[in-house]
Coordinates of C-alpha atoms and ligand atoms in Angstrom, one line a residue:
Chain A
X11 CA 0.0 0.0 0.0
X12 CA 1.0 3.3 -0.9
X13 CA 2.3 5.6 1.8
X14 CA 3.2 9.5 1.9
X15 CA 5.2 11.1 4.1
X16 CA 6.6 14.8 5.0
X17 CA 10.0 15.4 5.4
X18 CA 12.4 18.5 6.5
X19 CA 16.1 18.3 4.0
X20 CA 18.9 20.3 4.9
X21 CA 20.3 20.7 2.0
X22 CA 24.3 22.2 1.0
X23 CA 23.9 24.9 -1.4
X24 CA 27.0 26.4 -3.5
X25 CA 26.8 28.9 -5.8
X26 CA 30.1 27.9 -7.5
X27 CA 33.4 26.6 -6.6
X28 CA 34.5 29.5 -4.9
X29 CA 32.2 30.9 -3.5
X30 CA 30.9 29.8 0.3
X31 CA 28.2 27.2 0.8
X32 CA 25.8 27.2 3.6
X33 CA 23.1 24.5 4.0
X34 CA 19.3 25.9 3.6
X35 CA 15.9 24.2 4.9
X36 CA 13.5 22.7 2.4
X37 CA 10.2 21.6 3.6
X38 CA 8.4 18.2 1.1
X39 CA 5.1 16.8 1.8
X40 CA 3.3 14.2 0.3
X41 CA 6.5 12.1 -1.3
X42 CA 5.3 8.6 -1.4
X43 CA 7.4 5.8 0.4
X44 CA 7.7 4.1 -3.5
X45 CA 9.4 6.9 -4.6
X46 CA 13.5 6.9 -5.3
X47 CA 15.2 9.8 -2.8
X48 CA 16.0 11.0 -6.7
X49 CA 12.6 11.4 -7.4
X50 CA 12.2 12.9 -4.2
X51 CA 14.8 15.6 -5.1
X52 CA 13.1 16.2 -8.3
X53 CA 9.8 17.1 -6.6
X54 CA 11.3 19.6 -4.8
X55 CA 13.2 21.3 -7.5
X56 CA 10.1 21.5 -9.5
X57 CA 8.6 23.0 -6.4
X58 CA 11.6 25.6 -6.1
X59 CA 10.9 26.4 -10.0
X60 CA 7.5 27.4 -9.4
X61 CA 8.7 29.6 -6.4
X62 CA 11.0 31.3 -9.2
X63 CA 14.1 30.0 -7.0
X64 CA 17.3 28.2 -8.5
X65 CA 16.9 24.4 -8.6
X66 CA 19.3 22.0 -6.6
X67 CA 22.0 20.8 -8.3
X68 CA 23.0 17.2 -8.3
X69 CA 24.4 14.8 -10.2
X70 CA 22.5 11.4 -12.0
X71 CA 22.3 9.8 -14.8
X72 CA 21.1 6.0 -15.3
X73 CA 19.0 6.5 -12.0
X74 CA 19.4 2.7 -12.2
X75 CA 23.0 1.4 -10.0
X76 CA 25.5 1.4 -12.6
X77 CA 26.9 4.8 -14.3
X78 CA 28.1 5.6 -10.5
X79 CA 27.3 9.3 -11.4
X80 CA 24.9 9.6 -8.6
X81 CA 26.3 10.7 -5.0
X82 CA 25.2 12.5 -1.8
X83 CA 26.0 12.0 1.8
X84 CA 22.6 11.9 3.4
X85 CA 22.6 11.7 6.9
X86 CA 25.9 10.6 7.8
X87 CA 26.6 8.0 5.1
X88 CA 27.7 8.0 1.9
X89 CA 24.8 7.1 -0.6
X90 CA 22.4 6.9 2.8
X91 CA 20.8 4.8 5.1
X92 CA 21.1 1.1 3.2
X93 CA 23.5 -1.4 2.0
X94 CA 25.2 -2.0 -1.3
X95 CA 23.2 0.5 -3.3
X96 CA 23.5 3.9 -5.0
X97 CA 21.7 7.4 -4.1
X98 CA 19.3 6.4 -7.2
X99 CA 18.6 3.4 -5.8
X100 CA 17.7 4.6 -2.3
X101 CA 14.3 4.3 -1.5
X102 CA 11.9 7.1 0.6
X103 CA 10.5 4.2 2.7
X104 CA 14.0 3.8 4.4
X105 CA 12.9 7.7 5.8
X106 CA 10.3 8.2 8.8
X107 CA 7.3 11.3 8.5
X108 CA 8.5 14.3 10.2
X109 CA 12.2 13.1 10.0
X110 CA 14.8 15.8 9.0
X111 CA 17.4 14.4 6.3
X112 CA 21.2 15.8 5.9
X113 CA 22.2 16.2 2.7
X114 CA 25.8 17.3 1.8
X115 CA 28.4 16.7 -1.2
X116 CA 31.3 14.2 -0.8
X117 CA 33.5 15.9 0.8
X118 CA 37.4 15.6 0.0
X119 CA 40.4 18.0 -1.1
X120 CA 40.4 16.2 -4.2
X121 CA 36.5 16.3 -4.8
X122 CA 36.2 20.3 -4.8
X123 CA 32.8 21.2 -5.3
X124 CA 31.6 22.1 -8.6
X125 CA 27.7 23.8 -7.4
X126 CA 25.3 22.9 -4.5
X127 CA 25.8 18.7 -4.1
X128 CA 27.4 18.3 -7.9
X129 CA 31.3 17.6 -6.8
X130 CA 34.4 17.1 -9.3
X131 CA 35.6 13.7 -9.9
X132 CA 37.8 13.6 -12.6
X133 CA 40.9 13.5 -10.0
X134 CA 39.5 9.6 -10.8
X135 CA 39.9 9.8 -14.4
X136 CA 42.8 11.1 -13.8
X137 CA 44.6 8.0 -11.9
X138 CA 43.0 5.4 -14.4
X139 CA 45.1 7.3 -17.6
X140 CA 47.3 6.8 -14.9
X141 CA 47.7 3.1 -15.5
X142 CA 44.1 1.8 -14.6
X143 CA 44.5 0.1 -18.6
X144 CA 46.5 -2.6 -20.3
X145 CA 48.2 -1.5 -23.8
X146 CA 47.5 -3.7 -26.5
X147 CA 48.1 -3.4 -30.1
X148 CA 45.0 -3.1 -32.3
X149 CA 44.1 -6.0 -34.8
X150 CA 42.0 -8.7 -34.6
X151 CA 39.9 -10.4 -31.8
X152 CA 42.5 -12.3 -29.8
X153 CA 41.4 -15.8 -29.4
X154 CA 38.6 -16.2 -26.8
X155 CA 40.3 -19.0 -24.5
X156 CA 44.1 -18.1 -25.7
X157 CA 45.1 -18.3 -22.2
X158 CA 44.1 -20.0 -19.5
X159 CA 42.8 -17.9 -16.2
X160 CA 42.1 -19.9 -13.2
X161 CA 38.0 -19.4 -12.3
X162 CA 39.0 -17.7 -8.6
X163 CA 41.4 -15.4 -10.4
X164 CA 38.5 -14.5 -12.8
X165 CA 36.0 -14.5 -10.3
X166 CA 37.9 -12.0 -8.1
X167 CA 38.8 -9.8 -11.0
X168 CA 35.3 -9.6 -11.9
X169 CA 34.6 -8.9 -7.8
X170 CA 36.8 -5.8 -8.5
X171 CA 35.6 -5.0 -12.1
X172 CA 31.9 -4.1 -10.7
X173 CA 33.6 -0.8 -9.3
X174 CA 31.2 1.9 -10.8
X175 CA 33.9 4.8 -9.7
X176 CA 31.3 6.7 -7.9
X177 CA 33.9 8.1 -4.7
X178 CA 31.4 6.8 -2.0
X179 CA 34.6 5.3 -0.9
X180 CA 36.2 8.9 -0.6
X181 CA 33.4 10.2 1.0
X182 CA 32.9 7.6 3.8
X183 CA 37.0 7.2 4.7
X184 CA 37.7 9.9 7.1
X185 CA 40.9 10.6 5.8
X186 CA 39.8 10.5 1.8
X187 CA 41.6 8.2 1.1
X188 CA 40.8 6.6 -2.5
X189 CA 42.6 3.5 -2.3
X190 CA 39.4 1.2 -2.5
X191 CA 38.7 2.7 -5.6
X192 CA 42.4 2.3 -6.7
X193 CA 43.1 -1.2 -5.4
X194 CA 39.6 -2.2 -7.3
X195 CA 41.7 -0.7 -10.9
X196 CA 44.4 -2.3 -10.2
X197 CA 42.8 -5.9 -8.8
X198 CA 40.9 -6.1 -11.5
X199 CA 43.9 -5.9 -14.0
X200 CA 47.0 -7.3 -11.5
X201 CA 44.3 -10.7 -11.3
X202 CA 44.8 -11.5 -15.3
X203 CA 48.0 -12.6 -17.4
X204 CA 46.9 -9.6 -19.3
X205 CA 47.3 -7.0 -16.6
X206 CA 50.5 -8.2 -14.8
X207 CA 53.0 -7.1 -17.9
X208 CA 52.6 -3.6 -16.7
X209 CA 51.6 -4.3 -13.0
X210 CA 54.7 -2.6 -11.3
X211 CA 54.3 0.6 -14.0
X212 CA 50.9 0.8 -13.2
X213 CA 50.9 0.5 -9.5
X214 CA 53.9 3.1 -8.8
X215 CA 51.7 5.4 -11.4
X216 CA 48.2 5.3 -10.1
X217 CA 49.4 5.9 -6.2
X218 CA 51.6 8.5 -7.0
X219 CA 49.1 10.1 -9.1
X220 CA 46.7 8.9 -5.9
X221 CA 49.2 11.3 -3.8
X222 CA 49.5 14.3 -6.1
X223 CA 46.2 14.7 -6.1
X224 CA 45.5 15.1 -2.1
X225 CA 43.7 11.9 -1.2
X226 CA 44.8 11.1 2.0
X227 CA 46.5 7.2 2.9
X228 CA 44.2 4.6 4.2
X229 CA 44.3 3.3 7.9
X230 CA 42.2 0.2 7.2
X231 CA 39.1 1.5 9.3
X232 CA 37.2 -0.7 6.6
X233 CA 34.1 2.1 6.1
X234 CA 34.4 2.4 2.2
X235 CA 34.1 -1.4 2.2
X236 CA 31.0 -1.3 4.1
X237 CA 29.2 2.2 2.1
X238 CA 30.5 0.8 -1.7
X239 CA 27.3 0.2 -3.4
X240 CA 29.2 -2.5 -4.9
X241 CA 30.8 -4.0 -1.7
X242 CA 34.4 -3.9 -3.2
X243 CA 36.3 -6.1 -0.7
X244 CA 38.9 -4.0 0.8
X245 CA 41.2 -7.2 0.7
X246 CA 41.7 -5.7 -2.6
X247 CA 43.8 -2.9 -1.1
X248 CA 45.7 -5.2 0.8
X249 CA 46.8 -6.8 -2.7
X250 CA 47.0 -3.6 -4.3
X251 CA 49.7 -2.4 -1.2
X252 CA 51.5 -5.7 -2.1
X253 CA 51.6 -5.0 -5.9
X254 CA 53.0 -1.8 -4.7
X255 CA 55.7 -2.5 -2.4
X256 CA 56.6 -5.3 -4.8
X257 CA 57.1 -2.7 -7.6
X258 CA 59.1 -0.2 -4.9
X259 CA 61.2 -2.7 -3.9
X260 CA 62.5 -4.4 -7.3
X261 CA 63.6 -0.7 -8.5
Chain B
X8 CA 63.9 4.4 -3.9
X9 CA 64.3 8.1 -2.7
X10 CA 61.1 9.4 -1.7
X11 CA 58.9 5.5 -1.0
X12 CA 58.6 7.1 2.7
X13 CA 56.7 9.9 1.9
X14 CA 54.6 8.8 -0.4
X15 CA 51.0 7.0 1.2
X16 CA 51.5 3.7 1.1
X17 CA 55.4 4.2 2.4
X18 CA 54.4 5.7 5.1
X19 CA 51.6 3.5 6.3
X20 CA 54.6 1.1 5.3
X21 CA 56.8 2.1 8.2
X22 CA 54.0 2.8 11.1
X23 CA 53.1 -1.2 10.3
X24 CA 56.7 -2.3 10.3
X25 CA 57.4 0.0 13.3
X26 CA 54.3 -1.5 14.9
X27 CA 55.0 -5.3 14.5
X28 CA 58.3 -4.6 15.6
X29 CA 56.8 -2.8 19.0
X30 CA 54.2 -5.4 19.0
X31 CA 57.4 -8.3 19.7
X32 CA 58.2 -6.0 22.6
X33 CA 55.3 -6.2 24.3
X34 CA 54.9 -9.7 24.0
X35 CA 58.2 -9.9 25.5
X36 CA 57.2 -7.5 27.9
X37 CA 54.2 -8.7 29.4
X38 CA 55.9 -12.2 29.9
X39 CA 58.9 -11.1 31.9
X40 CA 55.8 -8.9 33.9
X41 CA 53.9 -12.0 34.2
X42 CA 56.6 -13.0 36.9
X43 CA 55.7 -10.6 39.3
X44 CA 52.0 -12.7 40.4
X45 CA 53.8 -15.6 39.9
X46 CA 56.7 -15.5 42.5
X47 CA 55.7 -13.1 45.8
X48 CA 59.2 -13.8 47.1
X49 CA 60.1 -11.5 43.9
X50 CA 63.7 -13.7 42.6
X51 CA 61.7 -15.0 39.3
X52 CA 61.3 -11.6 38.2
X53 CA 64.2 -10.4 39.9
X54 CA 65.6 -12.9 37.6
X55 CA 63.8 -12.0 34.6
X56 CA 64.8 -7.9 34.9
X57 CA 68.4 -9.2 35.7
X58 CA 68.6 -11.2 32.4
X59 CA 66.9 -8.4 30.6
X60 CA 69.4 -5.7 32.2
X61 CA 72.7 -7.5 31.2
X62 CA 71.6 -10.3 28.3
X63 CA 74.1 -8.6 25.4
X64 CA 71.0 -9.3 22.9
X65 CA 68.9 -7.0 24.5
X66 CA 71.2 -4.5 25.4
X67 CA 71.5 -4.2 21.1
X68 CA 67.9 -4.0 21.2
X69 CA 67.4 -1.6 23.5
X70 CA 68.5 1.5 21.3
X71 CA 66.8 -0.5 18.2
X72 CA 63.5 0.0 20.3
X73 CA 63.9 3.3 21.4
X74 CA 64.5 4.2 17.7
X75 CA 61.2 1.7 16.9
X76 CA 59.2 3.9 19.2
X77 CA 60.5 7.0 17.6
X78 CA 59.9 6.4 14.2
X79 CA 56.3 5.1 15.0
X80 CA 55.3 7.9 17.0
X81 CA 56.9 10.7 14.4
X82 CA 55.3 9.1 11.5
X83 CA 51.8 8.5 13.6
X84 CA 51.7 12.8 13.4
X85 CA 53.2 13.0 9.4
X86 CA 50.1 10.6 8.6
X87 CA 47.4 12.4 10.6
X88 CA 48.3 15.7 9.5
X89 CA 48.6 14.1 6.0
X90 CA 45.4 12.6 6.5
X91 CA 44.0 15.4 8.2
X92 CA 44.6 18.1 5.5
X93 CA 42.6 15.4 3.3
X94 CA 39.4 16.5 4.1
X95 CA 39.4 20.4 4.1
X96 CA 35.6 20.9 5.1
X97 CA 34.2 18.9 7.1
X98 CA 30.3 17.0 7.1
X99 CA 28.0 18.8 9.3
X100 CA 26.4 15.0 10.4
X101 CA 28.4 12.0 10.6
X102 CA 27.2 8.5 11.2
X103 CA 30.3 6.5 10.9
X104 CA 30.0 3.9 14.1
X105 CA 28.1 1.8 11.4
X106 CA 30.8 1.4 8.9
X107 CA 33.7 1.2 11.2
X108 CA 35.6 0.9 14.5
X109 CA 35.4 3.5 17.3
X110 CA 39.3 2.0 17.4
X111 CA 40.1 2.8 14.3
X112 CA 38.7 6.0 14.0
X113 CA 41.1 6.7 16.6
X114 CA 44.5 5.0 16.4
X115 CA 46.4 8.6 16.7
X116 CA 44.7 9.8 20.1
X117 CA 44.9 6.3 21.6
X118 CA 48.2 6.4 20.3
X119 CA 49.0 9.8 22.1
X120 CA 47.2 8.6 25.4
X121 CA 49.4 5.7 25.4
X122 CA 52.4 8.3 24.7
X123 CA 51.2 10.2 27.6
X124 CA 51.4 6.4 29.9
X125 CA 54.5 5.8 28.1
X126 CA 56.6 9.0 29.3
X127 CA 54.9 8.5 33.2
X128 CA 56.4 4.9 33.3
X129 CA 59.6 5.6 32.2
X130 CA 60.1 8.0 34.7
X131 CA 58.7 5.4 37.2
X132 CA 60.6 2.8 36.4
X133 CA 63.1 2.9 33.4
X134 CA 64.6 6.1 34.9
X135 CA 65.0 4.8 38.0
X136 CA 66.8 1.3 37.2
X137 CA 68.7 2.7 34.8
X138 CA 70.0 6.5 35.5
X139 CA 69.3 7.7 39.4
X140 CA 68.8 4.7 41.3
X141 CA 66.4 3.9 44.0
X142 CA 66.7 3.0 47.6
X143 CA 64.1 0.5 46.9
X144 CA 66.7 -1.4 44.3
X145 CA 69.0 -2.1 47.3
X146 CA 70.7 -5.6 45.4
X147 CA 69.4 -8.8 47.0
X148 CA 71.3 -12.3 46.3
X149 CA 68.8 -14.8 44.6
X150 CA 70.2 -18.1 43.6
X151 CA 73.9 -17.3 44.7
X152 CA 73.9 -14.3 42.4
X153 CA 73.7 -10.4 42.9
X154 CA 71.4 -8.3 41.5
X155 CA 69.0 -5.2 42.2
X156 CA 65.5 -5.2 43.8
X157 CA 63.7 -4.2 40.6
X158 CA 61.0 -6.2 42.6
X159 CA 60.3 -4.0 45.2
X160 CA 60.3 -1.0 43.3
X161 CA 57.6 -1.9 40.8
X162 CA 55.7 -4.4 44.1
X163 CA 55.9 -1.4 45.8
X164 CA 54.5 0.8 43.9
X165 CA 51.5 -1.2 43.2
X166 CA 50.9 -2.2 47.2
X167 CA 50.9 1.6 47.9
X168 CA 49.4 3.3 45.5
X169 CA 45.8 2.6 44.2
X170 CA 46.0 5.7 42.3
X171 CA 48.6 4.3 40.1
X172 CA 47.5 0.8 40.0
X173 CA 44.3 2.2 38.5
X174 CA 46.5 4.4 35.8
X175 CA 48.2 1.1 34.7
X176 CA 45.2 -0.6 34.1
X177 CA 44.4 2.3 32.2
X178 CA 47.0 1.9 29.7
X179 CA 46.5 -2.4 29.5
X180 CA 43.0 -1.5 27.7
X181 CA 44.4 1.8 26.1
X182 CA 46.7 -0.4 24.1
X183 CA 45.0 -3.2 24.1
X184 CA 42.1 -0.9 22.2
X185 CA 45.2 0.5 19.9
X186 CA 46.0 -3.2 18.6
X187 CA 42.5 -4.5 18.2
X188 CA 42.7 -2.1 15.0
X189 CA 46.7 -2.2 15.0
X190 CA 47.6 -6.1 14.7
X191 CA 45.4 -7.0 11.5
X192 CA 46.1 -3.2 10.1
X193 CA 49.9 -3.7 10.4
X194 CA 49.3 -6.9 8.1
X195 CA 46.8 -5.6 6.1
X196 CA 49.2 -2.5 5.2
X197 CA 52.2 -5.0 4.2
X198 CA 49.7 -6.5 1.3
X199 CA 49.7 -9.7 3.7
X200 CA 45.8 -10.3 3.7
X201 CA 43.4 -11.5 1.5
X202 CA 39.5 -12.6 1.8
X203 CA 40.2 -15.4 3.8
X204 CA 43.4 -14.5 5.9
X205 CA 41.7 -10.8 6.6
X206 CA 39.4 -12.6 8.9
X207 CA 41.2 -14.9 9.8
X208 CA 44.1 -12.1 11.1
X209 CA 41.2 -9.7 12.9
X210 CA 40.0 -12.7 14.9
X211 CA 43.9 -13.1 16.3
X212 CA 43.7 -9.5 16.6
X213 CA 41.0 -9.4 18.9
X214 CA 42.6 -12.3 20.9
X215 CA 46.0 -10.5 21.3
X216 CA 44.6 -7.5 21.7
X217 CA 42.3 -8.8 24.8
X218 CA 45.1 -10.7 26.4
X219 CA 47.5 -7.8 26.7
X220 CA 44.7 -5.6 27.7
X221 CA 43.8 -8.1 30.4
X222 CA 47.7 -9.3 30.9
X223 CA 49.0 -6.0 31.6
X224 CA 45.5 -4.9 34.1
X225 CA 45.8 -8.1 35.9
X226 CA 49.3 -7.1 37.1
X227 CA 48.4 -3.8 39.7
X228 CA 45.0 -5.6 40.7
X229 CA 47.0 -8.5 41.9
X230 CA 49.0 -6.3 43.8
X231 CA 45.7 -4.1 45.2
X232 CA 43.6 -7.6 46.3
X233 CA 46.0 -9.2 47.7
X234 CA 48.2 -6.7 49.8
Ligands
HEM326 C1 53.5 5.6 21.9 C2 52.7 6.2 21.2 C3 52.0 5.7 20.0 C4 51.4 6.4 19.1 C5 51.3 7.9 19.1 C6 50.8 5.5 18.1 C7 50.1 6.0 17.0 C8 49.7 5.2 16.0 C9 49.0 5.6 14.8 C10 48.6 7.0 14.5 C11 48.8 4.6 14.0 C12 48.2 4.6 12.6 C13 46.7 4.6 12.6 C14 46.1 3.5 11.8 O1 46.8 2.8 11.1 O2 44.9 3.5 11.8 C15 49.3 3.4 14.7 C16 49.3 2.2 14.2 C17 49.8 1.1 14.8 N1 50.4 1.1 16.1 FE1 50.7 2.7 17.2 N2 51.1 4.3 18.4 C18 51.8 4.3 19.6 C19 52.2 3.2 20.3 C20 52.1 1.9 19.9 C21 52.5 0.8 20.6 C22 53.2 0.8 22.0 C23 52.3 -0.3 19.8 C24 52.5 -1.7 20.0 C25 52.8 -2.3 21.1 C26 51.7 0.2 18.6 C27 51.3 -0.6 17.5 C28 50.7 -0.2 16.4 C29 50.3 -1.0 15.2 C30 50.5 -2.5 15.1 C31 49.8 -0.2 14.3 C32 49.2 -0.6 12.9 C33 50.1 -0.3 11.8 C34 49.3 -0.3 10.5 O3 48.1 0.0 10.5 O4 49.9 -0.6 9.4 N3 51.6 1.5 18.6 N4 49.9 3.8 15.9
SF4_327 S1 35.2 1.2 -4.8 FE1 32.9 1.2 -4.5 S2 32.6 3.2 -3.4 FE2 34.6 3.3 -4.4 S3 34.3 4.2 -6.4 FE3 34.2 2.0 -6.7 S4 32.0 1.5 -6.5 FE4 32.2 3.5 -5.6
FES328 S1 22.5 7.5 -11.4 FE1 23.7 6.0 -12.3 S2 24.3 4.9 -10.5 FE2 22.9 6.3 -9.7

């Protein structure tokens, strides 16, 4: 059965990188429990366009778990209040009537915010033309089983593939640290025959392109692991800090 | 080679290593310590501090410790401050008790409380043995040999004082909270974990971390209950 609720947002609003933000009260009513907190958002823009006042902005795109475009940090967790999906995929039943909800950008040095919740992640494109690729020559399609991968190999590989690069990770670590992120690009590839010709190249690259940025260094609390819609293992940065010291020390 | 200690994974690097390393300590530690409910007359751990004090192998280790301690507690403020300057701005609400530990959330200020216990007991004890003496070390003959009191001094400061007793058991579950995050992250950091070992290495954790945290309490309360 169908259910509405009312809800109080606190909401960050930025006019533009750098200018100040400050967080501003929005009052909803009548948002059904079916609807995706996306949806949700929507209403209230169209409601702040018919007051004549400037429309949140935040970031989306296939509103359905895999383009990793969508973000937020609504009440204290990256992506909000459920396990192993994406803001799109949040749903308003997972919010009481009455309740107020949080909502702020991820918030990192190397995330600076673009406007309102929309923050700037291409210091993640930015590590993958790094080394988060394997160089091949073009030509034809290699032969499908050319060389052998053992199933957990491929299985794990895949584990780390699913990465959508959507920064929850960033967000939930308290010191910003991407290295979930980075130790899925460089599981998924370190894993495969393929990917271990340039594994030292590509692990020295990526982290030092990790540090130049201004992510911080991990200290294992474990949070991304827990807030990736994806649930990348963070046993994966435990191989990718072997693939690393591995590359340091054989200089 | 030239800059692998500053960048993030080279640091994290040497606060692991430098953290096994003090983690061998106190296992040594607390088993010499565990001597002193063992023996009330006081020669087994007179014994114990004696072959500690002049054993040639731990007279090399000694500086290699102090230098352990050193580099663990300098680098523990590079990679907060590193991590710190991470994360500019701040989130007005943060509900991180369900994704991780309060532990590991706060390695550096358990770290500095332990710093704080660290400084008191050397000048309790360390000082004492080693540099100005202490009446209570008067040497004592156990098993046809002659050595100092070191009994008496640390007995006797448990018997006395409960203030103190309760400060040490303080610091047992101060650093036994620092290595129920510590022991797995210091193998985690080194790249040894994976699915499997990962749990295998936080359940050990745990463990070691509860036994030094109960070890190292058990030692004053002894003292308090039974004198
Ligand atoms: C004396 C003052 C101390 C300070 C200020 C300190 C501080 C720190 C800090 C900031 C970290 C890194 C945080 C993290 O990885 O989450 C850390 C990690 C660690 N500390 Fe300490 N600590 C101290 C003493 C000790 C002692 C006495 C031991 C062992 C008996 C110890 C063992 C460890 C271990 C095993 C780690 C984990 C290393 C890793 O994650 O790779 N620490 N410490
Ligand atoms: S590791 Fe998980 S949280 Fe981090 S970017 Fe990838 S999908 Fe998002
Ligand atoms: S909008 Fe594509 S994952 Fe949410």
């Amino acid at each position: 059965m169908e259910k509405t609720i009312n809800l109080t947002l606190k909401v960050w609003r930025q006019n533009g990188p750098k200018e100040k933000g400050r967080f501003e009260t929005y009052q909803v009513s009548n948002i059904s429990t079916d609807s995706s907190f996306l949806e949700m958002m929507d209403i209230l823009n169209e409601q702040l366009v018919n007051e004549n006042k400037e429309p949140i902005a935040f970031d989306h795109d296939c509103r359905e778990g895999i383009c990793g475009m969508c973000s937020l940090y609504i009440n204290g967790r990256p992506h909000g209040p459920d396990q192993e999906i994406t803001t799109c995929q949040l749903h308003m039943r997972k919010f009481k009537d009455g309740e107020t909800i949080t909502i702020e950008p991820w918030r990192a040095a190397a995330f600076p915010v673009i406007k309102d919740l929309i923050v700037d992640r291409t210091a993640f494109d930015k590590i993958i033309s790094a080394g988060g690729y394997v160089s091949v020559n073009t030509g034809g399609v290699p032969d499908a089983n050319a060389i052998p991968i053992a199933r957990p190999a491929a299985e794990e590989a895949m584990d780390a593939a699913a990465c959508i690069g959507c920064g929850a990770c960033v967000a939930a670590c308290k010191n910003s640290s991407a290295m979930l992120f980075v130790s899925a690009k460089v599981s998924q590839l370190a894993l495969l025959p393929q990917g271990k010709i340039e594994a030292k190249r590509r692990a020295k690259a990526m982290i030092s392109t990790m540090d130049e940025l201004g992510f911080g260094g991990c200290t294992n609390t474990g949070a991304c692991e827990v807030e990736c819609p994806k649930s990348i293992s963070i046993s994966h940065i435990s191989r990718l800090n072997r693939e690393y010291l591995k590359a340091r020390f054989s200089e | 080679m030239s800059n692998f200690l500053t960048t993030s994974i080279g640091r994290k690097f040497l606060m692991s290593i430098t953290g096994l390393f003090l983690m061998m300590f106190i296992i040594v530690h607390l088993g010499i310590n565990m001597l002193l409910i063992f023996d009330d007359s006081g020669d087994l751990f007179n014994q114990g501090a004696h072959f500690m004090a002049t054993n040639p192998a731990i007279k090399i280790m000694e500086p290699v410790l102090a230098l352990g301690f050193l580099v663990h507690i300098i680098w523990s403020l590079v990679v907060t401050i590193q991590n710190m300057k991470a994360r500019p701005i701040g989130y007005k609400q943060l509900n991180n008790s369900k994704s991780s530990t309060w532990a590991s959330r706060n390695m550096f200020i358990l770290g500095s409380l332990i710093f704080v216990f660290l400084v008191m007991h050397i000048i309790q004890f360390f000082w004492k043995i080693k540099i100005t003496g202490d009446p209570l070390l008067a040497h004592v003959m156990v098993g046809g040999e002659e050595m100092e009191n070191t009994y008496a001094l640390v007995a006797g400061l448990f018997k006395e004082s409960l203030i103190y007793s309760l400060i040490y058991v303080v610091g047992g579950v101060l650093l036994g909270l620092h290595l129920a995050h510590g022991f797995w992250s210091a193998f985690q950091t080194i790249g040894f974990a994976n699915t499997i070992w990962l749990k295998r290495l936080q359940f050990v954790g745990t463990i070691f971390a509860i036994i030094i945290a109960i070890g190292f309490s058990v030692i004053p309360l002894y003292f308090q209950i039974k004198f």
